[in-house]
């Protein structure tokens, strides 16, 4: 059982002062094996905080990030799954699933995690899963009205991944979960 | 030299102990054989060891303790004797025949203890006799220990209320008298030590005095334990007599210690009721006494007393504690004009803490204290002393901690005035403390007036105060400070749009003075606060009967224009561009076409004139295209102009691959799913074809420059875009076009000159899989894809 925390678009301090206290009390060091962050933290303090939760931290660049050297995209393998990470402002139209699926094919990953829209989505298609963990602070977005703070926790176990989404709605943390199974890994032959 | 002295002392102590033990041995033998004469003889010899002058108090104490233990056994023996019929009175007489006065008096006290216990004479008589006889020893160390012995053995025999020794003639008054007298004499001895010996040994003497102080203080302890002392007796007898001794002895060490002792030992209710008398003593003390510490501790005790229970608070009001303390402090400060500023602030700090605990609702008291502080500070000018500034920070933090609410602290009119006397560094520290308090308590600062007051307080962070060159500020620290200001701005909110607009204007006014280094931190949060307000107003119906001056989205956009503009001059063009685009989107949602167009214009101007870094250009283009793609407010002409420009920028990016990607991204500008009038299939195709041409050119360039064609990734990307629009139903994109592109990619991949690229291969493979999958789907989609041969 490998726990992967996916979150992003915190926009601290431009659009939010801090993570919601209820989230902060849930995110405890030592419980999570990997953190993937879609970007727009925006300041180093947030990166330092995330590092205390888990040293294996992966971040891609959002357009407001103070650190300009984060990569535009990142891929990593966890267990049987290949994950891809990208902030998402580079994929036009923003939030369009077909365009995101194209990026997924390009990165050749089973799970693609992107942000930018501040709206949680989890979408399954033949090529795999596209997940948007939303905004962990509920930051203002020009695209989404009434943003609820949210983040995603993935439990990767063999060929199965359970995606837990935590949303703060009216002061209460609501949890939902979605199951994905991957068909046995096929080798991709080069041409 | 000193080492020798210590060694000698050790020797003498050892000798003393040896002598004591030897005589004790013989004394025991005498006790065992009921030989009173011998017992007295040897005990007297044993006690003679205490006649030494050679030991420091510390060592003398060791000797004393052993003697004490032996005397206990003697006392038991005396008790036995009394039971056996020996007359105590006679015994009392007998021991006075001892040769030397010190042993004589120790023995007398021991017998006296038994005497009182026997009740053959009133306790008060025996006690009076003993306490007076002890005057025979005037040597400070020996006298103090002797009287300490007397205090110890008499402790449980005082004629206190409810004690077995209370009688018609013996009352608590006598007990008190006895203890007071012993105390007075002991203090005199103690003070006398100060003046013994040569001046150069003064430090040593003072150290020795400090070792003995608890012997003197013990008496006050005993007094505090006497049950029969009620408030009246304390007021009328105990306190006046003690204070008299304290004041008259004119000794700094004694005065400091004893005043503190009084405060610690007697109950707080008593202090409250005798506040006048207590405070009246302070000005009479020696100037060198550290009054401020004693006063502070008094106020601390009273603060804690107030905090312990709400029931006691009326008492404070009744005795007008605040007024008295305030006056006392004023007098002390006046009497000592040279008191260092640290002392003054410490006093006011303690008084403020007291006020906050005892009168939490009396903001005027707190303000008064701050005002007095300001008065004193004004004569000293800006502070240089580090400790003093730390105390001021503590002084100013106290109301924040107590009220848990910056809003209340803002009502203290003198609060900002105290800040004026801090140097700019400390001002910043204080500002940070204030912001942290707000964040910790999640205080809502919700009116423009309060925001104004707040920003006045934290102006150390908002702008440069010294108005001139100042020391290097550490960059990380600076960032942290400004980020905390940014976070603060998030917390300034009011649900009423009018008030919120006023708040925004107030914040804007203050941050504009911050200078180019601060604006990139403070402008974005303000912009987003404003955009949130726009969204809130959007939801509300436009009121046709509304006032002329009411806040509208238009007004806010005008303000936003000005705010973002400030970033252009810094320069911070990328940030400004991003913010302009955010505003454009918000204007779009409000259906304000000219406003949205204006924002786009500003963004474009920035792109053309200020953004020259390639990476920055790519990000900017993505944002421009992404934003423009979502605009529904533009009419055909405006949209065309903006789109044309965007595609133009895309084609002019430096690197061919970047050009290619930006151009095919532009294809989405001509086809928007949820806007039926934006589905121009032809122009989509034109864009994709242009992208193809660029990709081709990139291949050729690569061939020419490096001798091998570059990766086919771009072709695969464009292929995917073809599939995208094919699926969406763009009539211009047909199977033939897709088929030829497929062949193109396959050819390129198999060609010798191409660089093997596993990523591109995988991409192509997954694209083919996708096509297969769509075919498998069946239905309309399956039909569409069927003719495509992979």
Tab-separated table of N, CA and C in Angstrom, chain A residues 11-18 21 43 45 61 63-64 66 68-70 72 89-90 92-94 96 98-99 102 104-108 116 125-126 140-147 186 188-191, chain B residues 439 442 479-480 483 486-487 490 524-525 528 531-532 535 538 575 578-579 582 585-586 589 615 619 622-623 625-627 629-630 664-665 668 713 717 720-721 724 728 761-763 766-770 773:
chain	number	residue	atom	x	y	z
A	11	UNK	N	-1.989	28.753	-4.170
A	11	UNK	CA	-1.961	30.211	-4.374
A	11	UNK	C	-1.772	30.965	-3.068
A	12	UNK	N	-0.826	30.458	-2.257
A	12	UNK	CA	-0.467	31.179	-1.036
A	12	UNK	C	0.710	32.076	-1.368
A	13	UNK	N	0.745	33.357	-1.069
A	13	UNK	CA	-0.268	34.121	-0.343
A	13	UNK	C	-1.134	34.999	-1.232
A	14	UNK	N	-1.092	34.758	-2.576
A	14	UNK	CA	-1.818	35.709	-3.440
A	14	UNK	C	-3.322	35.616	-3.280
A	15	UNK	N	-3.817	34.356	-3.155
A	15	UNK	CA	-5.279	34.221	-3.123
A	15	UNK	C	-5.773	33.566	-1.846
A	16	UNK	N	-4.849	33.051	-1.036
A	16	UNK	CA	-5.274	32.388	0.207
A	16	UNK	C	-4.188	32.576	1.247
A	17	UNK	N	-4.616	32.640	2.511
A	17	UNK	CA	-3.629	32.858	3.567
A	17	UNK	C	-2.956	31.561	3.976
A	18	UNK	N	-3.705	30.456	3.956
A	18	UNK	CA	-3.136	29.213	4.453
A	18	UNK	C	-4.075	28.064	4.100
A	21	UNK	N	-7.551	24.770	8.340
A	21	UNK	CA	-7.042	24.061	9.526
A	21	UNK	C	-7.448	22.596	9.546
A	43	UNK	N	4.807	30.109	-2.887
A	43	UNK	CA	6.081	30.534	-2.320
A	43	UNK	C	6.830	29.370	-1.693
A	45	UNK	N	7.880	28.839	1.189
A	45	UNK	CA	7.409	28.362	2.495
A	45	UNK	C	6.474	27.170	2.336
A	61	UNK	N	5.608	23.286	-12.623
A	61	UNK	CA	5.534	24.735	-12.504
A	61	UNK	C	4.159	25.282	-12.854
A	63	UNK	N	1.990	29.013	-13.292
A	63	UNK	CA	2.410	30.309	-13.825
A	63	UNK	C	2.691	31.350	-12.740
A	64	UNK	N	2.208	31.127	-11.512
A	64	UNK	CA	2.448	32.121	-10.461
A	64	UNK	C	3.531	31.685	-9.486
A	66	UNK	N	6.796	31.132	-7.483
A	66	UNK	CA	7.981	31.957	-7.253
A	66	UNK	C	9.213	31.273	-7.819
A	68	UNK	N	11.063	29.458	-10.478
A	68	UNK	CA	10.828	29.300	-11.912
A	68	UNK	C	11.460	28.036	-12.478
A	69	UNK	N	12.183	27.303	-11.626
A	69	UNK	CA	12.898	26.167	-12.189
A	69	UNK	C	12.174	24.842	-12.057
A	70	UNK	N	10.961	24.836	-11.517
A	70	UNK	CA	10.211	23.577	-11.544
A	70	UNK	C	9.995	23.183	-13.001
A	72	UNK	N	8.134	21.738	-16.471
A	72	UNK	CA	6.781	21.931	-17.007
A	72	UNK	C	5.961	20.656	-16.850
A	89	UNK	N	-1.883	24.797	-17.343
A	89	UNK	CA	-2.181	26.026	-18.076
A	89	UNK	C	-1.619	25.937	-19.497
A	90	UNK	N	-0.754	24.913	-19.692
A	90	UNK	CA	-0.145	24.740	-21.015
A	90	UNK	C	-1.043	23.952	-21.962
A	92	UNK	N	-4.349	23.526	-23.840
A	92	UNK	CA	-5.484	24.345	-24.246
A	92	UNK	C	-6.418	23.509	-25.094
A	93	UNK	N	-7.729	23.590	-24.945
A	93	UNK	CA	-8.445	24.436	-23.995
A	93	UNK	C	-8.277	23.966	-22.549
A	94	UNK	N	-8.276	24.911	-21.599
A	94	UNK	CA	-8.068	24.576	-20.207
A	94	UNK	C	-9.182	23.684	-19.696
A	96	UNK	N	-10.053	20.857	-20.760
A	96	UNK	CA	-10.685	20.006	-21.778
A	96	UNK	C	-10.122	18.585	-21.694
A	98	UNK	N	-10.333	15.912	-23.573
A	98	UNK	CA	-9.707	15.302	-24.750
A	98	UNK	C	-8.283	15.808	-24.938
A	99	UNK	N	-8.093	17.108	-24.705
A	99	UNK	CA	-6.733	17.652	-24.837
A	99	UNK	C	-5.829	17.096	-23.750
A	102	UNK	N	-4.710	13.756	-24.649
A	102	UNK	CA	-3.580	13.813	-25.595
A	102	UNK	C	-2.259	13.931	-24.835
A	104	UNK	N	-1.752	12.911	-21.925
A	104	UNK	CA	-1.522	11.621	-21.274
A	104	UNK	C	-0.859	10.637	-22.222
A	105	UNK	N	-1.337	10.667	-23.476
A	105	UNK	CA	-0.727	9.760	-24.461
A	105	UNK	C	0.712	10.164	-24.702
A	106	UNK	N	0.926	11.496	-24.740
A	106	UNK	CA	2.277	11.976	-25.021
A	106	UNK	C	3.261	11.588	-23.927
A	107	UNK	N	2.810	11.674	-22.686
A	107	UNK	CA	3.694	11.318	-21.578
A	107	UNK	C	3.704	9.821	-21.346
A	108	UNK	N	2.745	9.130	-21.982
A	108	UNK	CA	2.642	7.677	-21.867
A	108	UNK	C	2.517	7.246	-20.408
A	116	UNK	N	-4.921	23.730	-12.373
A	116	UNK	CA	-5.224	25.007	-13.026
A	116	UNK	C	-6.689	25.422	-12.934
A	125	UNK	N	-10.694	6.881	-18.888
A	125	UNK	CA	-10.896	6.557	-20.303
A	125	UNK	C	-9.967	5.422	-20.664
A	126	UNK	N	-10.003	5.020	-21.907
A	126	UNK	CA	-9.275	3.799	-22.263
A	126	UNK	C	-7.791	3.925	-21.940
A	140	UNK	N	-9.455	31.476	-5.297
A	140	UNK	CA	-10.248	32.066	-6.382
A	140	UNK	C	-9.757	31.548	-7.724
A	141	UNK	N	-10.706	31.269	-8.598
A	141	UNK	CA	-10.338	30.863	-9.958
A	141	UNK	C	-11.242	31.585	-10.932
A	142	UNK	N	-10.635	32.051	-12.049
A	142	UNK	CA	-11.468	32.721	-13.044
A	142	UNK	C	-12.380	31.732	-13.739
A	143	UNK	N	-12.027	30.448	-13.629
A	143	UNK	CA	-12.798	29.436	-14.373
A	143	UNK	C	-13.889	28.786	-13.557
A	144	UNK	N	-13.647	28.678	-12.256
A	144	UNK	CA	-14.593	27.942	-11.419
A	144	UNK	C	-15.148	28.868	-10.350
A	145	UNK	N	-16.449	28.897	-10.232
A	145	UNK	CA	-17.065	29.664	-9.164
A	145	UNK	C	-17.223	28.763	-7.952
A	146	UNK	N	-17.249	29.333	-6.774
A	146	UNK	CA	-17.485	28.568	-5.541
A	146	UNK	C	-16.549	27.382	-5.425
A	147	UNK	N	-15.275	27.689	-5.324
A	147	UNK	CA	-14.292	26.619	-5.206
A	147	UNK	C	-14.283	26.084	-3.787
A	186	UNK	N	1.113	-3.843	-20.460
A	186	UNK	CA	1.521	-4.323	-21.784
A	186	UNK	C	2.825	-3.655	-22.142
A	188	UNK	N	5.205	-1.793	-24.557
A	188	UNK	CA	4.990	-0.942	-25.729
A	188	UNK	C	6.162	-1.111	-26.661
A	189	UNK	N	5.889	-1.763	-27.780
A	189	UNK	CA	7.022	-2.013	-28.676
A	189	UNK	C	7.331	-0.761	-29.474
A	190	UNK	N	8.579	-0.499	-29.595
A	190	UNK	CA	8.984	0.660	-30.394
A	190	UNK	C	8.897	0.303	-31.865
A	191	UNK	N	8.685	1.326	-32.668
A	191	UNK	CA	8.568	1.069	-34.107
A	191	UNK	C	9.915	0.755	-34.714
B	439	UNK	N	-3.382	36.425	12.478
B	439	UNK	CA	-3.492	35.152	11.779
B	439	UNK	C	-3.818	34.041	12.751
B	442	UNK	N	-7.361	34.426	13.837
B	442	UNK	CA	-8.270	34.567	12.706
B	442	UNK	C	-9.205	35.747	12.915
B	479	UNK	N	11.305	38.789	2.096
B	479	UNK	CA	10.241	38.040	1.423
B	479	UNK	C	9.224	37.544	2.433
B	480	UNK	N	9.735	37.018	3.544
B	480	UNK	CA	8.835	36.476	4.556
B	480	UNK	C	7.910	37.556	5.072
B	483	UNK	N	5.387	38.506	2.431
B	483	UNK	CA	4.398	37.438	2.274
B	483	UNK	C	3.396	37.456	3.417
B	486	UNK	N	0.960	39.972	2.641
B	486	UNK	CA	0.055	39.468	1.607
B	486	UNK	C	-1.018	38.578	2.229
B	487	UNK	N	-0.589	37.707	3.137
B	487	UNK	CA	-1.570	36.834	3.793
B	487	UNK	C	-2.569	37.642	4.592
B	490	UNK	N	-5.509	38.953	2.774
B	490	UNK	CA	-6.587	37.973	2.554
B	490	UNK	C	-7.642	38.021	3.649
B	524	UNK	N	-0.782	41.490	-5.952
B	524	UNK	CA	-1.648	40.348	-6.313
B	524	UNK	C	-2.758	40.058	-5.305
B	525	UNK	N	-2.482	39.982	-4.001
B	525	UNK	CA	-3.602	39.683	-3.105
B	525	UNK	C	-4.698	40.736	-3.181
B	528	UNK	N	-6.796	40.058	-6.276
B	528	UNK	CA	-7.728	38.933	-6.147
B	528	UNK	C	-8.850	39.237	-5.173
B	531	UNK	N	-11.206	41.015	-7.312
B	531	UNK	CA	-11.919	40.141	-8.260
B	531	UNK	C	-13.010	39.351	-7.538
B	532	UNK	N	-12.724	38.978	-6.295
B	532	UNK	CA	-13.751	38.262	-5.530
B	532	UNK	C	-14.957	39.157	-5.315
B	535	UNK	N	-17.024	39.326	-8.404
B	535	UNK	CA	-17.857	38.130	-8.559
B	535	UNK	C	-19.082	38.195	-7.659
B	538	UNK	N	-21.510	40.457	-9.185
B	538	UNK	CA	-22.096	39.843	-10.379
B	538	UNK	C	-23.367	39.125	-10.043
B	575	UNK	N	4.015	39.300	-14.343
B	575	UNK	CA	2.970	39.288	-13.335
B	575	UNK	C	1.827	40.191	-13.757
B	578	UNK	N	-0.286	38.549	-16.409
B	578	UNK	CA	-1.176	37.522	-15.854
B	578	UNK	C	-2.382	38.167	-15.178
B	579	UNK	N	-2.134	39.241	-14.430
B	579	UNK	CA	-3.227	39.878	-13.716
B	579	UNK	C	-4.197	40.559	-14.679
B	582	UNK	N	-6.452	37.942	-15.922
B	582	UNK	CA	-7.449	37.566	-14.917
B	582	UNK	C	-8.592	38.575	-14.922
B	585	UNK	N	-10.872	38.115	-17.875
B	585	UNK	CA	-11.835	37.027	-17.723
B	585	UNK	C	-12.995	37.455	-16.837
B	586	UNK	N	-12.671	38.164	-15.787
B	586	UNK	CA	-13.735	38.628	-14.896
B	586	UNK	C	-14.655	39.596	-15.621
B	589	UNK	N	-17.023	37.756	-17.706
B	589	UNK	CA	-18.151	37.189	-16.965
B	589	UNK	C	-19.194	38.248	-16.648
B	615	UNK	N	11.304	31.846	-22.412
B	615	UNK	CA	10.443	31.007	-21.581
B	615	UNK	C	9.229	31.796	-21.114
B	619	UNK	N	5.067	30.980	-21.740
B	619	UNK	CA	4.022	30.953	-20.717
B	619	UNK	C	2.966	32.011	-21.017
B	622	UNK	N	0.677	30.959	-23.794
B	622	UNK	CA	-0.302	29.958	-23.342
B	622	UNK	C	-1.444	30.621	-22.590
B	623	UNK	N	-1.098	31.578	-21.730
B	623	UNK	CA	-2.142	32.233	-20.953
B	623	UNK	C	-3.038	33.075	-21.840
B	625	UNK	N	-3.648	32.659	-25.088
B	625	UNK	CA	-4.512	31.805	-25.908
B	625	UNK	C	-5.588	31.159	-25.043
B	626	UNK	N	-5.166	30.634	-23.895
B	626	UNK	CA	-6.114	29.962	-23.020
B	626	UNK	C	-7.244	30.877	-22.589
B	627	UNK	N	-6.878	32.129	-22.234
B	627	UNK	CA	-7.890	33.089	-21.801
B	627	UNK	C	-8.788	33.495	-22.960
B	629	UNK	N	-9.503	31.975	-25.591
B	629	UNK	CA	-10.333	30.868	-26.043
B	629	UNK	C	-11.661	30.839	-25.283
B	630	UNK	N	-11.630	31.320	-24.025
B	630	UNK	CA	-12.809	31.243	-23.184
B	630	UNK	C	-13.692	32.491	-23.272
B	664	UNK	N	-0.578	25.487	-33.154
B	664	UNK	CA	-1.693	24.541	-33.156
B	664	UNK	C	-2.607	24.767	-31.941
B	665	UNK	N	-2.044	25.344	-30.850
B	665	UNK	CA	-2.931	25.729	-29.755
B	665	UNK	C	-3.918	26.784	-30.215
B	668	UNK	N	-7.578	26.231	-31.451
B	668	UNK	CA	-8.737	26.189	-30.568
B	668	UNK	C	-9.459	27.523	-30.471
B	713	UNK	N	8.055	13.903	-32.775
B	713	UNK	CA	7.032	14.204	-31.771
B	713	UNK	C	6.040	15.250	-32.251
B	717	UNK	N	1.991	15.076	-32.314
B	717	UNK	CA	1.122	16.019	-31.606
B	717	UNK	C	0.070	16.587	-32.551
B	720	UNK	N	-2.618	14.204	-33.329
B	720	UNK	CA	-3.600	14.126	-32.256
B	720	UNK	C	-4.611	15.265	-32.327
B	721	UNK	N	-4.109	16.432	-32.745
B	721	UNK	CA	-5.017	17.569	-32.875
B	721	UNK	C	-5.984	17.363	-34.029
B	724	UNK	N	-8.605	15.243	-32.738
B	724	UNK	CA	-9.480	15.990	-31.845
B	724	UNK	C	-10.613	16.650	-32.623
B	728	UNK	N	-14.742	16.136	-33.146
B	728	UNK	CA	-15.692	17.206	-32.855
B	728	UNK	C	-16.597	17.499	-34.034
B	761	UNK	N	8.059	7.360	-29.998
B	761	UNK	CA	7.514	6.059	-30.388
B	761	UNK	C	6.345	5.668	-29.513
B	762	UNK	N	6.543	5.811	-28.225
B	762	UNK	CA	5.480	5.449	-27.280
B	762	UNK	C	4.246	6.293	-27.516
B	763	UNK	N	4.472	7.580	-27.796
B	763	UNK	CA	3.375	8.489	-28.056
B	763	UNK	C	2.583	8.026	-29.273
B	766	UNK	N	0.623	4.893	-28.489
B	766	UNK	CA	-0.605	5.093	-27.710
B	766	UNK	C	-1.665	5.806	-28.532
B	767	UNK	N	-1.205	6.637	-29.499
B	767	UNK	CA	-2.174	7.291	-30.384
B	767	UNK	C	-2.885	6.237	-31.239
B	768	UNK	N	-2.087	5.294	-31.746
B	768	UNK	CA	-2.680	4.232	-32.561
B	768	UNK	C	-3.655	3.402	-31.739
B	769	UNK	N	-3.251	3.147	-30.502
B	769	UNK	CA	-4.139	2.381	-29.624
B	769	UNK	C	-5.458	3.124	-29.444
B	770	UNK	N	-5.319	4.440	-29.323
B	770	UNK	CA	-6.512	5.278	-29.141
B	770	UNK	C	-7.451	5.138	-30.330
B	773	UNK	N	-9.179	1.927	-30.209
B	773	UNK	CA	-10.185	1.919	-29.156
B	773	UNK	C	-11.453	2.646	-29.596
